[in-house]
Coordinates of C-alpha atoms in Angstrom, one line a residue:
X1 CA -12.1 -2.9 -13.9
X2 CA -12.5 -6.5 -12.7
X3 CA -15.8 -7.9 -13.5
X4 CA -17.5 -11.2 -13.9
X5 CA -18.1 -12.1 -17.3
X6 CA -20.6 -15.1 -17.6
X7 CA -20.8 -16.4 -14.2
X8 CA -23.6 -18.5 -13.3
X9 CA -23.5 -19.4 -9.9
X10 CA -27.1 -21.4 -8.5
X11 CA -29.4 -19.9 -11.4
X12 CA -27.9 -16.3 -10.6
X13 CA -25.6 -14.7 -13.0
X14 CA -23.1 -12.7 -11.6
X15 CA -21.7 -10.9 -15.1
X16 CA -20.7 -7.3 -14.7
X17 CA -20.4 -7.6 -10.7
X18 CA -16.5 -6.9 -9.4
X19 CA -14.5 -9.7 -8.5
X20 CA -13.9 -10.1 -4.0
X21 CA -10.7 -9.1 -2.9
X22 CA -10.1 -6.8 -5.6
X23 CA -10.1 -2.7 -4.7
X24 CA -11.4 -0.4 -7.2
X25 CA -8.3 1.8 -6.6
X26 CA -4.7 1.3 -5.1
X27 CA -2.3 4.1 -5.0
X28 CA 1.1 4.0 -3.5
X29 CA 3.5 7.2 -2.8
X30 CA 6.7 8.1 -1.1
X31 CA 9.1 10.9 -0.6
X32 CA 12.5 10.6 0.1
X33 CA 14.4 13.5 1.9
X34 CA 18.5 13.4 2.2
X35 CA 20.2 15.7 3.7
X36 CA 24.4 16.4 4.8
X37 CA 25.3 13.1 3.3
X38 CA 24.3 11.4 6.1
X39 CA 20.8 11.5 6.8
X40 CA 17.6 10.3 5.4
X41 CA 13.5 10.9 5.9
X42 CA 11.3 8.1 4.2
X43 CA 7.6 8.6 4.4
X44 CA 5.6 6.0 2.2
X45 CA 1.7 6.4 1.7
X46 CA -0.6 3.3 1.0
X47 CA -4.1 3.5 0.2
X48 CA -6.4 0.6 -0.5
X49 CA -10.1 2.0 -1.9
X50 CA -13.4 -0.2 -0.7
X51 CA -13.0 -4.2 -1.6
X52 CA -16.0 -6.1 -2.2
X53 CA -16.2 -9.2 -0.1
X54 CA -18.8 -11.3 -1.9
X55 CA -19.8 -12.4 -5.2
X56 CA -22.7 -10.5 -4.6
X57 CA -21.2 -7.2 -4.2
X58 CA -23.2 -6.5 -1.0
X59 CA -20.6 -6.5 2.1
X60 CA -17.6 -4.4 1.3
X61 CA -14.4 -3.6 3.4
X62 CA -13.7 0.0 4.0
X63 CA -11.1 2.2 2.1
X64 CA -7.3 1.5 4.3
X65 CA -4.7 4.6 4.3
X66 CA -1.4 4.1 5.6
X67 CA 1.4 6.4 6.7
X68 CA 5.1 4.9 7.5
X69 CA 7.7 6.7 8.3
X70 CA 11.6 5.8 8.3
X71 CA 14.8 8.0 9.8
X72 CA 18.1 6.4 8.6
X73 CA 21.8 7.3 9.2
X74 CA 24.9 6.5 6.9
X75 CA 27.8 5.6 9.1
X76 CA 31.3 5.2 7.2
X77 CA 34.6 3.9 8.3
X78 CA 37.2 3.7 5.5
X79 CA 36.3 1.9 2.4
X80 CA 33.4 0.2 4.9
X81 CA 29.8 1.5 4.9
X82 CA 26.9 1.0 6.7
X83 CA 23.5 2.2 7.1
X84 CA 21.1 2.5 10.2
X85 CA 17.1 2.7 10.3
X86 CA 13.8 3.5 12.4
X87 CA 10.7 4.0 11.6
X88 CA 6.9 3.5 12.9
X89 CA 4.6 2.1 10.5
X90 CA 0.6 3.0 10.5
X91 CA 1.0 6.6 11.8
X92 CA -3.0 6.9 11.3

């Protein structure tokens, strides 16, 4: 809900338009799976809804989802432990 209040810019008032680089909506999920101690699935969601551009609210950027993905192993060796990772980011 980012709006102009009173904004005059060259005799045009820009109150109630939404503010560039601001998206009307940003959600962020993830779901972590562990399994025999040792193993773990990541997946992380990201999604970015339309951004206006300009003060004028006429160019806008286009809605962004994003999938990553991680696989990690726990490696232990006595009182020493240690973690491993790989993922792929962007999957879409």
């Amino acid at each position: 809900h980012y709006t102009f209040g009173n904004y005059p810019v060259n005799e045009k008032n820009q109150s109630g338009k939404k503010i560039p680089g601001t998206p009307l909506i940003n959600l962020n999920s993830g779901i972590q799976y562990s399994f025999i101690n040792k193993f773990t699935l990541n997946i992380f969601h990201f999604y970015s809804d339309k951004i206006p551009l300009d003060n004028n609210n006429i160019s806008w950027a286009n809605p962004v989802n994003i999938i990553n993905m991680k696989a990690g192993y726990t490696l232990k060796f006595r009182t020493l432990e240690s973690n491993i990772y790989a993922g792929v980011n962007n999957l879409l």
